[in-house]
DNA sequence: ATATCTGTTTGATGTATAGCAATCAGCATT
DNA sequence: AATGCTGATTGCTATACATCAAACAGATAT
């Protein structure tokens, strides 16, 4: 919600081994040869934001896109009536706003850090030149925006076809790698934001958690215990028939 | 709903003047020089579908994308429980599935014609080669997918933040160019589909129309009369405060 | 004209969710 | 220990919406 675009530390690129590996594995870079990724990175800077800092506002002209190194970033829109709609939440290894930035359109949503965060900022003027030289970069970007489209398509489906509790348990299940048996999850950010992300209010989220108790879900603070992931998956499914 | 991918007439490209102009004005072609568009078109074919014919199914590998010349096309997903979620509806002048097709991913949704329809089918193998030769085609495609992203972002916001009646009136207002005063609209497709498109049931749509009567909206069959578009816009807005 | 079909409207009812308010729990400040 | 702050939970109530069922209208076929 912070209005002022934070004066964040902006260093010339200097990635540790881990971060470098991460960036190379980002959707749009994964398919590109290492030299090209390095060239692109040489145009970039690293930015650090504090929780609440704004990255950009809806309607601003996009001149760069971002890759998250750490922390959580929220994309949101503010309606005429002043209430906020969360469009997406991104974290380590994800990029966002590539497509709009590359064509210098206006951001369709605003963006802010919801935890302290480190990002790679990829300015687009140079990138556009590089695409003209190496068209495979363009193809890679199309691939990664295709993925974002897919995510949004899923979100639309969820909103239209799934109930609150269903969305909550899908969200929980998406947070763990566990395929069978018990799982422990740390909620990645505040419940307030999770609620927004899932298109419901704080209260409804809380009640959804409560309702999931009978399927072996126990929530205390940010810790979530799932007795049996299969039971949870089945539980939701069953409800659809039981009514 | 038709499962068999219809054996539709597929002619080599032969566009009438009108259609040619239309294709040239499609988002991704608009910024490209005419010769390039013609080259791309030389790889394409025109396909005709009848109402209900399927274009592709969710999960199929994408090998082409489409531009609508006439008719209406519906993108939808079918959930595990078998009910259908409309993701988007496209008509004359719009393209869809570009991004997925270009990277040969699987379609994230299924697609069928909801009226008789004529489409340009743009196969992607050749297009990928052309992008490698002329990278500006890649840039243009990124631009047009950016637009689709924008559309989906708006849809997510609408679903999360707007009530049924609000979405209906926004939909109505989006169908007319009239800025002030009275407007007459012909609903573009069946109410059933409109309801799906707006994320509600047939019945709720009907009741939403009824509720909009007090704002000067009269519906009879496919004809919609709006006494005063401003009144409608204001009316919705007012409700948000009056509760 | 009658029958039939499909799409639409209307009514009755149950449920999910939002909104408001009170309480509570954790955490930091003093 | 007392104070406030913020986030989370819970109860209560109003409402929007889905679902089921019935009536209805326009089109087509018999």
Coordinates of N, CA and C in Angstrom, one line a residue, chain B:
Chain B
X1 N -19.3 -29.0 -27.0 CA -19.3 -30.3 -26.4 C -18.9 -31.4 -27.3
X2 N -19.0 -31.2 -28.6 CA -18.8 -32.2 -29.6 C -17.3 -32.7 -29.4
X3 N -17.2 -34.0 -29.3 CA -15.8 -34.5 -29.0 C -15.0 -34.6 -30.2
X4 N -15.6 -35.1 -31.3 CA -14.8 -35.3 -32.5 C -14.4 -33.9 -33.1
X5 N -13.0 -33.8 -33.3 CA -12.6 -32.6 -33.9 C -13.2 -32.6 -35.4
X6 N -14.1 -31.7 -35.6 CA -14.9 -31.7 -36.8 C -14.0 -31.7 -38.0
X7 N -14.5 -32.4 -39.0 CA -13.8 -32.4 -40.3 C -14.3 -31.1 -41.0
X8 N -13.6 -30.1 -40.8 CA -14.1 -28.8 -41.3 C -13.4 -28.6 -42.7
X9 N -14.1 -27.8 -43.5 CA -13.5 -27.5 -44.8 C -12.2 -26.6 -44.5
X10 N -11.1 -27.0 -45.1 CA -9.9 -26.3 -44.9 C -9.3 -25.9 -46.2
X11 N -9.5 -24.6 -46.5 CA -9.0 -24.2 -47.9 C -7.7 -23.5 -47.7
X12 N -6.9 -23.5 -48.8 CA -5.7 -22.7 -48.8 C -6.2 -21.3 -48.7
X13 N -5.3 -20.4 -48.3 CA -5.7 -19.1 -47.9 C -6.2 -18.3 -49.1
X14 N -7.3 -17.6 -48.9 CA -7.9 -16.9 -50.0 C -8.9 -15.9 -49.4
X15 N -8.3 -14.8 -48.9 CA -9.1 -13.8 -48.1 C -9.7 -12.8 -49.0
X16 N -11.0 -12.5 -48.7 CA -11.6 -11.4 -49.3 C -11.0 -10.1 -48.8
X17 N -11.2 -9.0 -49.5 CA -10.7 -7.7 -49.1 C -11.0 -7.4 -47.6
X18 N -12.2 -7.6 -47.2 CA -12.6 -7.3 -45.9 C -11.9 -8.1 -44.8
X19 N -11.8 -9.4 -45.1 CA -11.2 -10.3 -44.2 C -9.7 -10.0 -44.1
X20 N -9.1 -9.7 -45.2 CA -7.7 -9.3 -45.3 C -7.4 -8.1 -44.4
X21 N -8.2 -7.1 -44.5 CA -8.1 -5.9 -43.7 C -8.2 -6.3 -42.2
X22 N -9.1 -7.2 -41.9 CA -9.3 -7.6 -40.6 C -8.1 -8.2 -40.0
X23 N -7.6 -9.2 -40.8 CA -6.4 -9.9 -40.3 C -5.2 -9.0 -40.1
X24 N -5.1 -8.0 -41.0 CA -4.0 -7.1 -40.8 C -4.1 -6.2 -39.6
X25 N -5.3 -6.1 -39.1 CA -5.5 -5.3 -37.9 C -5.5 -6.0 -36.6
X26 N -5.4 -7.4 -36.7 CA -5.3 -8.2 -35.5 C -4.1 -7.7 -34.6
X27 N -4.2 -7.8 -33.3 CA -3.2 -7.2 -32.4 C -1.8 -7.6 -32.8
X28 N -1.5 -8.9 -33.1 CA -0.1 -9.2 -33.3 C 0.4 -8.9 -34.7
X29 N -0.5 -8.6 -35.7 CA -0.1 -8.3 -37.0 C 0.0 -6.8 -37.2
X30 N -0.8 -6.0 -36.4 CA -1.0 -4.6 -36.6 C 0.4 -3.9 -36.8
X31 N 1.4 -4.3 -36.0 CA 2.6 -3.5 -35.9 C 3.6 -4.0 -37.0
X32 N 3.2 -5.1 -37.7 CA 4.2 -5.7 -38.7 C 4.0 -5.1 -40.1
X33 N 5.0 -5.0 -40.8 CA 4.9 -4.5 -42.2 C 4.1 -5.5 -43.0
X34 N 3.4 -5.0 -44.0 CA 2.5 -5.8 -44.8 C 3.1 -7.0 -45.4
X35 N 4.3 -6.9 -45.9 CA 4.9 -8.1 -46.6 C 5.0 -9.2 -45.6
X36 N 5.4 -8.9 -44.4 CA 5.6 -10.0 -43.4 C 4.3 -10.7 -43.1
X37 N 3.3 -9.9 -42.9 CA 2.0 -10.5 -42.7 C 1.6 -11.4 -43.8
X38 N 1.8 -10.9 -45.1 CA 1.5 -11.8 -46.2 C 2.3 -13.1 -46.2
X39 N 3.5 -13.0 -45.9 CA 4.3 -14.2 -45.8 C 3.7 -15.2 -44.8
X40 N 3.4 -14.7 -43.6 CA 2.8 -15.5 -42.6 C 1.5 -16.1 -43.1
X41 N 0.7 -15.3 -43.7 CA -0.6 -15.8 -44.2 C -0.4 -16.9 -45.2
X42 N 0.7 -16.8 -46.0 CA 0.9 -17.9 -47.0 C 1.0 -19.2 -46.4
X43 N 1.3 -19.3 -45.1 CA 1.5 -20.6 -44.4 C 0.1 -21.0 -43.8
X44 N -0.9 -20.2 -43.9 CA -2.1 -20.4 -43.1 C -3.2 -21.1 -44.0
X45 N -4.2 -21.5 -43.3 CA -5.4 -22.0 -44.0 C -6.6 -21.4 -43.4
X46 N -7.7 -21.4 -44.1 CA -9.0 -21.0 -43.5 C -9.8 -22.2 -43.2
X47 N -10.4 -22.2 -42.0 CA -11.2 -23.3 -41.6 C -12.6 -22.9 -41.3
X48 N -13.6 -23.7 -41.6 CA -15.0 -23.3 -41.3 C -15.5 -24.4 -40.3
X49 N -16.1 -23.9 -39.3 CA -16.7 -24.8 -38.3 C -18.2 -24.5 -38.2
X50 N -18.9 -25.5 -37.7 CA -20.3 -25.3 -37.4 C -20.5 -25.2 -35.9
X51 N -21.6 -24.6 -35.6 CA -21.9 -24.4 -34.1 C -21.7 -25.8 -33.4
X52 N -20.9 -25.8 -32.4 CA -20.8 -27.0 -31.6 C -19.5 -27.8 -32.0
X53 N -18.9 -27.5 -33.1 CA -17.7 -28.3 -33.5 C -16.5 -27.9 -32.5
X54 N -15.7 -28.9 -32.2 CA -14.6 -28.7 -31.4 C -13.4 -28.3 -32.2
X55 N -12.6 -27.3 -31.7 CA -11.3 -27.0 -32.3 C -10.2 -27.7 -31.7
X56 N -10.1 -27.8 -30.4 CA -9.1 -28.6 -29.8 C -9.5 -28.9 -28.3
X57 N -8.9 -29.9 -27.7 CA -9.2 -30.3 -26.4 C -8.0 -29.9 -25.4
X58 N -8.4 -29.5 -24.3 CA -7.5 -29.3 -23.2 C -6.5 -30.5 -23.1
X59 N -5.2 -30.3 -23.0 CA -4.2 -31.3 -22.9 C -3.6 -31.7 -24.3
X60 N -4.3 -31.4 -25.4 CA -3.7 -31.7 -26.7 C -2.5 -30.8 -26.9
X61 N -1.6 -31.3 -27.7 CA -0.4 -30.5 -28.0 C -0.8 -29.4 -29.1
X62 N -0.4 -28.2 -28.8 CA -0.8 -27.1 -29.7 C 0.1 -27.0 -30.9
X63 N -0.4 -27.0 -32.0 CA 0.4 -26.9 -33.2 C 0.0 -25.7 -34.1
X64 N -1.0 -25.0 -33.7 CA -1.4 -23.8 -34.4 C -2.2 -22.9 -33.5
X65 N -2.3 -21.6 -33.9 CA -3.2 -20.8 -33.2 C -4.2 -20.2 -34.2
X66 N -5.2 -19.4 -33.7 CA -6.3 -19.1 -34.5 C -6.6 -17.6 -34.5
X67 N -7.2 -17.1 -35.6 CA -7.7 -15.8 -35.7 C -9.2 -15.9 -36.2
X68 N -10.1 -15.3 -35.5 CA -11.5 -15.4 -35.8 C -11.9 -14.4 -36.9
X69 N -12.4 -14.9 -38.0 CA -12.9 -14.1 -39.0 C -14.4 -13.8 -38.8
X70 N -15.1 -14.8 -38.4 CA -16.5 -14.6 -38.1 C -17.0 -15.6 -37.1
X71 N -18.1 -15.4 -36.4 CA -18.6 -16.3 -35.5 C -18.1 -16.1 -34.1
X72 N -18.5 -17.0 -33.2 CA -18.0 -16.9 -31.8 C -17.4 -18.2 -31.4
X73 N -16.3 -18.1 -30.6 CA -15.5 -19.2 -30.2 C -15.4 -19.2 -28.7
X74 N -15.6 -20.4 -28.1 CA -15.5 -20.4 -26.6 C -14.3 -21.3 -26.1
X75 N -13.6 -20.7 -25.2 CA -12.5 -21.4 -24.5 C -13.1 -21.9 -23.2
X76 N -12.9 -23.2 -22.8 CA -13.5 -23.7 -21.6 C -12.7 -24.8 -21.0
X77 N -12.9 -25.0 -19.7 CA -12.2 -26.1 -19.1 C -13.3 -27.0 -18.5
X78 N -13.0 -28.3 -18.4 CA -13.9 -29.2 -17.8 C -13.2 -29.8 -16.5
X79 N -13.9 -29.6 -15.4 CA -13.3 -30.0 -14.1 C -13.5 -31.5 -14.0
X80 N -12.8 -32.1 -13.0 CA -12.8 -33.5 -12.7 C -14.3 -33.9 -12.5
X81 N -15.1 -33.1 -11.9 CA -16.5 -33.4 -11.6 C -17.4 -33.3 -12.8
X82 N -16.8 -32.8 -13.9 CA -17.5 -32.8 -15.2 C -18.2 -31.5 -15.5
X83 N -18.2 -30.5 -14.7 CA -18.8 -29.3 -15.1 C -17.8 -28.4 -15.8
X84 N -18.4 -27.5 -16.6 CA -17.7 -26.7 -17.6 C -17.5 -25.3 -17.1
X85 N -16.3 -24.8 -17.2 CA -16.0 -23.4 -16.9 C -15.6 -22.7 -18.1
X86 N -16.3 -21.6 -18.4 CA -15.9 -20.8 -19.6 C -14.8 -19.9 -19.2
X87 N -13.7 -20.0 -20.0 CA -12.5 -19.1 -19.7 C -12.6 -17.8 -20.5
X88 N -13.0 -17.9 -21.7 CA -13.1 -16.7 -22.5 C -13.9 -17.0 -23.8
X89 N -14.4 -15.9 -24.4 CA -15.2 -16.0 -25.6 C -14.6 -15.1 -26.6
X90 N -14.3 -15.5 -27.8 CA -13.6 -14.7 -28.8 C -14.5 -14.5 -30.1
X91 N -14.3 -13.4 -30.7 CA -15.0 -13.2 -31.9 C -14.2 -12.4 -33.0
X92 N -14.8 -12.1 -34.1 CA -14.1 -11.4 -35.2 C -13.0 -10.4 -34.8
X93 N -11.8 -10.7 -35.3 CA -10.7 -9.8 -35.1 C -9.8 -10.2 -33.9
X94 N -10.2 -11.3 -33.2 CA -9.4 -11.7 -32.1 C -8.6 -13.0 -32.4
X95 N -7.5 -13.0 -31.8 CA -6.7 -14.3 -31.9 C -6.6 -14.9 -30.6
X96 N -6.3 -16.2 -30.5 CA -6.1 -16.8 -29.2 C -5.2 -18.0 -29.3
X97 N -4.7 -18.4 -28.2 CA -3.8 -19.6 -28.1 C -2.4 -19.3 -28.7
X98 N -2.1 -18.1 -29.1 CA -0.8 -17.9 -29.8 C 0.3 -18.4 -29.0
X99 N 0.4 -18.0 -27.7 CA 1.6 -18.3 -26.9 C 1.8 -19.8 -26.7
X100 N 0.8 -20.5 -26.3 CA 0.9 -21.9 -26.1 C 1.3 -22.6 -27.4
X101 N 0.7 -22.2 -28.5 CA 0.9 -22.9 -29.7 C 2.4 -22.7 -30.2
X102 N 2.8 -21.5 -30.0 CA 4.2 -21.2 -30.5 C 5.2 -22.0 -29.8
X103 N 5.0 -22.4 -28.6 CA 6.0 -23.1 -27.8 C 5.6 -24.6 -27.8
X104 N 4.6 -24.9 -28.5 CA 4.2 -26.4 -28.6 C 3.9 -27.0 -27.3
X105 N 3.3 -26.2 -26.4 CA 2.9 -26.8 -25.1 C 1.5 -27.4 -25.3
X106 N 1.0 -27.9 -24.2 CA -0.4 -28.4 -24.3 C -1.4 -27.3 -24.0
X107 N -2.5 -27.4 -24.7 CA -3.6 -26.4 -24.5 C -4.0 -26.5 -23.1
X108 N -4.1 -25.3 -22.4 CA -4.6 -25.4 -21.0 C -6.1 -25.4 -20.9
X109 N -6.8 -25.3 -22.1 CA -8.3 -25.3 -22.1 C -8.7 -25.9 -23.4
X110 N -10.0 -26.3 -23.4 CA -10.6 -26.8 -24.7 C -11.2 -25.7 -25.4
X111 N -11.6 -25.9 -26.6 CA -12.2 -24.8 -27.4 C -13.2 -25.4 -28.4
X112 N -14.3 -24.6 -28.5 CA -15.3 -25.0 -29.6 C -16.0 -23.8 -30.1
X113 N -16.6 -24.0 -31.3 CA -17.3 -23.0 -31.9 C -18.7 -23.0 -31.3
X114 N -19.2 -21.8 -31.0 CA -20.6 -21.7 -30.4 C -21.6 -21.2 -31.4
X115 N -21.1 -20.7 -32.5 CA -21.9 -20.4 -33.7 C -21.1 -20.9 -34.9
X116 N -21.7 -20.9 -36.1 CA -20.9 -21.2 -37.2 C -19.8 -20.2 -37.3
X117 N -18.6 -20.6 -37.7 CA -17.5 -19.7 -37.6 C -16.5 -20.0 -38.7
X118 N -15.8 -18.9 -39.1 CA -14.7 -19.0 -40.0 C -13.4 -18.5 -39.3
X119 N -12.3 -19.3 -39.4 CA -11.1 -19.0 -38.7 C -9.9 -19.0 -39.6
X120 N -8.9 -18.2 -39.3 CA -7.6 -18.5 -40.0 C -6.8 -19.3 -39.0
X121 N -6.2 -20.4 -39.5 CA -5.4 -21.3 -38.7 C -4.0 -21.0 -39.0
X122 N -3.2 -20.6 -38.0 CA -1.8 -20.2 -38.2 C -0.9 -21.3 -37.6
X123 N -0.4 -22.2 -38.5 CA 0.5 -23.3 -38.0 C 1.8 -22.7 -37.5
X124 N 2.4 -23.3 -36.5 CA 3.5 -22.7 -35.8 C 4.9 -23.1 -36.2
X125 N 5.0 -24.2 -36.9 CA 6.4 -24.7 -37.3 C 7.0 -23.6 -38.1
X126 N 6.3 -23.3 -39.2 CA 6.8 -22.2 -40.1 C 7.0 -20.9 -39.4
X127 N 6.0 -20.6 -38.6 CA 6.1 -19.3 -37.9 C 7.3 -19.2 -37.0
X128 N 7.7 -20.3 -36.4 CA 8.9 -20.3 -35.6 C 10.1 -20.0 -36.4
X129 N 10.2 -20.6 -37.6 CA 11.3 -20.3 -38.5 C 11.3 -18.8 -38.8
X130 N 10.1 -18.3 -39.1 CA 10.0 -16.9 -39.6 C 10.5 -15.9 -38.4
X131 N 10.2 -16.3 -37.2 CA 10.6 -15.5 -36.1 C 12.1 -15.5 -36.0
X132 N 12.7 -16.6 -36.2 CA 14.2 -16.7 -36.2 C 14.8 -15.8 -37.3
X133 N 14.1 -15.6 -38.4 CA 14.6 -14.8 -39.4 C 14.2 -13.3 -39.1
X134 N 13.0 -13.1 -38.7 CA 12.6 -11.7 -38.4 C 12.1 -11.6 -37.0
X135 N 13.0 -11.3 -36.1 CA 12.7 -11.2 -34.7 C 11.6 -10.3 -34.3
X136 N 11.3 -9.3 -35.1 CA 10.2 -8.4 -34.8 C 8.9 -9.1 -34.8
X137 N 8.7 -10.2 -35.4 CA 7.5 -11.0 -35.3 C 7.3 -11.5 -33.9
X138 N 8.4 -11.9 -33.3 CA 8.4 -12.4 -31.9 C 8.0 -11.3 -31.0
X139 N 8.5 -10.1 -31.2 CA 8.1 -8.9 -30.4 C 6.6 -8.7 -30.5
X140 N 6.1 -8.7 -31.8 CA 4.7 -8.5 -32.0 C 3.9 -9.5 -31.2
X141 N 4.3 -10.7 -31.3 CA 3.5 -11.8 -30.6 C 3.6 -11.6 -29.1
X142 N 4.7 -11.2 -28.6 CA 4.7 -10.9 -27.1 C 3.8 -9.8 -26.8
X143 N 3.7 -8.8 -27.6 CA 2.8 -7.7 -27.4 C 1.3 -8.2 -27.3
X144 N 1.0 -9.1 -28.3 CA -0.4 -9.5 -28.3 C -0.7 -10.5 -27.1
X145 N 0.2 -11.3 -26.7 CA -0.1 -12.1 -25.5 C -0.1 -11.2 -24.3
X146 N 0.6 -10.1 -24.3 CA 0.5 -9.2 -23.1 C -0.9 -8.7 -23.0
X147 N -1.5 -8.5 -24.1 CA -2.9 -8.1 -24.1 C -3.8 -9.1 -23.6
X148 N -3.6 -10.4 -23.9 CA -4.4 -11.4 -23.4 C -4.2 -11.6 -21.9
X149 N -3.0 -11.4 -21.5 CA -2.7 -11.4 -20.0 C -3.6 -10.4 -19.4
X150 N -3.6 -9.2 -20.0 CA -4.3 -8.1 -19.4 C -5.8 -8.4 -19.3
X151 N -6.3 -9.0 -20.3 CA -7.8 -9.4 -20.3 C -8.0 -10.4 -19.2
X152 N -7.2 -11.4 -19.0 CA -7.4 -12.3 -17.9 C -7.3 -11.7 -16.6
X153 N -6.3 -10.8 -16.4 CA -6.2 -10.0 -15.2 C -7.5 -9.3 -14.8
X154 N -8.1 -8.7 -15.9 CA -9.3 -8.0 -15.6 C -10.4 -9.0 -15.2
X155 N -10.4 -10.2 -15.9 CA -11.4 -11.1 -15.5 C -11.3 -11.6 -14.1
X156 N -10.1 -11.9 -13.7 CA -9.8 -12.3 -12.3 C -10.4 -11.2 -11.4
X157 N -10.1 -10.0 -11.7 CA -10.5 -8.9 -10.8 C -12.0 -8.9 -10.7
X158 N -12.6 -8.9 -11.9 CA -14.1 -8.9 -11.9 C -14.7 -10.0 -11.1
X159 N -14.1 -11.2 -11.2 CA -14.7 -12.3 -10.5 C -14.6 -12.1 -9.0
X160 N -13.4 -11.6 -8.6 CA -13.2 -11.4 -7.2 C -13.9 -10.3 -6.5
X161 N -14.0 -9.2 -7.3 CA -14.4 -7.9 -6.6 C -15.8 -7.5 -7.0
X162 N -16.4 -8.0 -8.1 CA -17.7 -7.5 -8.6 C -18.8 -8.5 -8.3
X163 N -20.0 -8.0 -8.1 CA -21.1 -8.9 -7.9 C -21.7 -9.2 -9.3
X164 N -22.6 -10.2 -9.3 CA -23.1 -10.7 -10.6 C -23.7 -9.5 -11.4
X165 N -24.6 -8.8 -10.8 CA -25.3 -7.7 -11.6 C -24.2 -6.7 -12.1
X166 N -23.2 -6.4 -11.3 CA -22.2 -5.5 -11.8 C -21.5 -6.0 -13.0
X167 N -21.2 -7.3 -13.0 CA -20.5 -7.9 -14.1 C -21.4 -7.9 -15.3
X168 N -22.7 -8.1 -15.1 CA -23.6 -8.1 -16.2 C -23.6 -6.7 -16.8
X169 N -23.7 -5.7 -16.0 CA -23.8 -4.4 -16.6 C -22.5 -4.0 -17.3
X170 N -21.4 -4.3 -16.7 CA -20.1 -4.1 -17.4 C -20.1 -4.8 -18.7
X171 N -20.6 -6.0 -18.7 CA -20.6 -6.7 -20.0 C -21.5 -6.0 -21.0
X172 N -22.7 -5.5 -20.6 CA -23.6 -4.8 -21.5 C -22.9 -3.6 -22.0
X173 N -22.3 -2.8 -21.1 CA -21.7 -1.5 -21.5 C -20.5 -1.8 -22.4
X174 N -19.9 -2.9 -22.3 CA -18.7 -3.2 -23.2 C -19.2 -3.6 -24.6
X175 N -20.5 -3.8 -24.8 CA -21.0 -4.2 -26.1 C -21.5 -3.0 -26.9
X176 N -21.5 -1.8 -26.4 CA -21.9 -0.7 -27.1 C -20.9 0.4 -27.2
X177 N -20.9 1.2 -28.3 CA -20.0 2.3 -28.4 C -20.6 3.6 -27.8
X178 N -21.9 3.5 -27.6 CA -22.6 4.7 -27.1 C -22.0 5.2 -25.8
X179 N -21.7 6.5 -25.7 CA -21.0 7.0 -24.5 C -22.1 7.7 -23.6
X180 N -23.1 8.2 -24.3 CA -24.1 8.9 -23.5 C -25.5 8.5 -24.1
X181 N -26.5 8.7 -23.2 CA -27.9 8.5 -23.7 C -28.3 7.0 -23.9
X182 N -29.2 6.8 -24.8 CA -29.8 5.5 -25.0 C -28.9 4.6 -25.9
X183 N -29.1 3.3 -25.7 CA -28.3 2.4 -26.5 C -29.2 1.1 -26.7
X184 N -29.0 0.5 -27.9 CA -29.7 -0.7 -28.2 C -28.6 -1.7 -28.5
X185 N -28.7 -2.9 -27.9 CA -27.7 -3.9 -28.0 C -28.3 -5.2 -28.4
X186 N -27.7 -5.9 -29.4 CA -28.1 -7.3 -29.6 C -27.1 -8.2 -28.9
X187 N -27.6 -9.0 -28.0 CA -26.7 -10.0 -27.3 C -26.0 -10.9 -28.3
X188 N -24.7 -11.0 -28.2 CA -23.9 -11.7 -29.3 C -24.1 -13.2 -29.3
X189 N -24.5 -13.8 -28.2 CA -24.7 -15.2 -28.2 C -25.7 -15.6 -27.1
X190 N -26.0 -16.9 -27.0 CA -27.0 -17.3 -26.0 C -26.7 -16.9 -24.6
X191 N -27.8 -16.7 -23.9 CA -27.7 -16.2 -22.5 C -27.0 -17.3 -21.7
X192 N -27.3 -18.5 -22.0 CA -26.6 -19.6 -21.4 C -25.0 -19.4 -21.4
X193 N -24.5 -19.1 -22.5 CA -23.1 -18.9 -22.7 C -22.6 -17.6 -22.0
X194 N -23.4 -16.5 -22.1 CA -23.1 -15.3 -21.4 C -22.9 -15.5 -19.9
X195 N -23.9 -16.3 -19.4 CA -23.8 -16.6 -18.0 C -22.5 -17.3 -17.6
X196 N -22.2 -18.3 -18.4 CA -20.9 -19.0 -18.2 C -19.7 -18.1 -18.2
X197 N -19.7 -17.3 -19.3 CA -18.7 -16.3 -19.5 C -18.5 -15.4 -18.3
X198 N -19.6 -15.0 -17.6 CA -19.6 -14.1 -16.5 C -19.5 -14.8 -15.2
X199 N -19.4 -16.1 -15.2 CA -19.2 -16.9 -14.0 C -20.5 -17.0 -13.2
X200 N -21.6 -17.2 -13.8 CA -22.8 -17.4 -13.0 C -23.7 -18.4 -13.8
X201 N -24.9 -18.7 -13.2 CA -25.8 -19.6 -13.8 C -26.8 -18.8 -14.7
X202 N -27.4 -19.5 -15.6 CA -28.5 -19.0 -16.4 C -29.5 -18.2 -15.6
X203 N -29.9 -18.8 -14.5 CA -31.0 -18.2 -13.7 C -30.5 -16.9 -13.0
X204 N -29.3 -17.0 -12.5 CA -28.8 -15.8 -11.9 C -28.6 -14.6 -12.9
X205 N -28.2 -15.0 -14.1 CA -28.1 -14.0 -15.2 C -29.5 -13.3 -15.4
X206 N -30.5 -14.2 -15.5 CA -31.9 -13.7 -15.8 C -32.3 -12.8 -14.6
X207 N -32.0 -13.1 -13.4 CA -32.4 -12.3 -12.3 C -31.6 -11.0 -12.2
X208 N -30.3 -11.1 -12.7 CA -29.5 -9.9 -12.8 C -30.1 -8.9 -13.7
X209 N -30.5 -9.4 -14.9 CA -31.2 -8.6 -15.9 C -32.4 -7.9 -15.2
X210 N -33.2 -8.7 -14.5 CA -34.4 -8.2 -13.9 C -34.0 -7.1 -12.9
X211 N -32.9 -7.2 -12.2 CA -32.5 -6.2 -11.2 C -32.1 -4.9 -11.9
X212 N -31.6 -5.1 -13.1 CA -31.1 -3.9 -13.8 C -32.2 -3.1 -14.4
X213 N -33.4 -3.6 -14.4 CA -34.5 -2.9 -14.9 C -34.7 -1.5 -14.3
X214 N -34.4 -1.4 -13.0 CA -34.6 -0.1 -12.3 C -33.5 0.9 -12.8
X215 N -32.5 0.4 -13.5 CA -31.5 1.3 -14.1 C -31.8 1.5 -15.6
X216 N -33.0 1.2 -16.0 CA -33.3 1.5 -17.4 C -32.9 0.5 -18.4
X217 N -32.7 -0.8 -18.0 CA -32.3 -1.8 -18.9 C -33.5 -2.8 -19.1
X218 N -33.9 -2.8 -20.4 CA -35.0 -3.7 -20.8 C -34.5 -4.8 -21.7
X219 N -34.7 -6.1 -21.4 CA -34.3 -7.2 -22.2 C -35.5 -7.9 -22.8
X220 N -35.5 -8.1 -24.1 CA -36.5 -9.0 -24.7 C -35.8 -9.8 -25.7
X221 N -35.7 -11.1 -25.5 CA -35.0 -12.0 -26.4 C -33.6 -11.6 -26.4
X222 N -33.0 -11.4 -27.6 CA -31.6 -11.0 -27.7 C -31.4 -9.5 -27.7
X223 N -32.5 -8.8 -27.7 CA -32.4 -7.3 -27.7 C -32.4 -6.7 -26.3
X224 N -31.4 -5.8 -26.2 CA -31.3 -5.1 -24.9 C -31.4 -3.6 -25.1
X225 N -32.4 -3.0 -24.4 CA -32.5 -1.5 -24.5 C -32.0 -0.9 -23.2
X226 N -31.0 0.0 -23.4 CA -30.5 0.8 -22.3 C -31.0 2.2 -22.4
X227 N -31.8 2.6 -21.5 CA -32.4 4.0 -21.6 C -31.3 5.0 -21.5
X228 N -30.3 4.8 -20.6 CA -29.3 5.8 -20.5 C -28.1 5.1 -19.9
X229 N -27.0 5.0 -20.7 CA -25.8 4.3 -20.3 C -25.3 4.9 -19.0
X230 N -25.3 6.2 -18.9 CA -24.8 6.8 -17.7 C -25.5 6.4 -16.5
X231 N -26.8 6.4 -16.6 CA -27.7 5.9 -15.5 C -27.3 4.5 -15.0
X232 N -27.0 3.7 -16.0 CA -26.6 2.3 -15.7 C -25.2 2.3 -14.9
X233 N -24.3 3.0 -15.5 CA -23.0 3.1 -14.9 C -23.1 3.6 -13.4
X234 N -23.8 4.7 -13.3 CA -24.0 5.3 -12.0 C -24.7 4.4 -11.1
X235 N -25.8 3.7 -11.6 CA -26.6 2.9 -10.8 C -25.8 1.8 -10.0
X236 N -24.9 1.2 -10.8 CA -24.1 0.1 -10.2 C -23.3 0.8 -9.1
X237 N -22.7 1.9 -9.5 CA -21.8 2.6 -8.5 C -22.5 2.9 -7.2
X238 N -23.7 3.4 -7.4 CA -24.5 3.9 -6.3 C -24.8 2.7 -5.3
X239 N -25.1 1.6 -5.9 CA -25.4 0.4 -5.1 C -24.3 0.0 -4.2
X240 N -23.1 0.2 -4.6 CA -22.0 -0.1 -3.8 C -21.9 0.6 -2.5
X241 N -22.5 1.8 -2.5 CA -22.6 2.5 -1.3 C -23.8 2.3 -0.5
X242 N -24.9 2.3 -1.2 CA -26.2 2.0 -0.5 C -26.2 0.6 0.1
X243 N -25.4 -0.3 -0.4 CA -25.5 -1.6 0.1 C -26.7 -2.3 -0.5

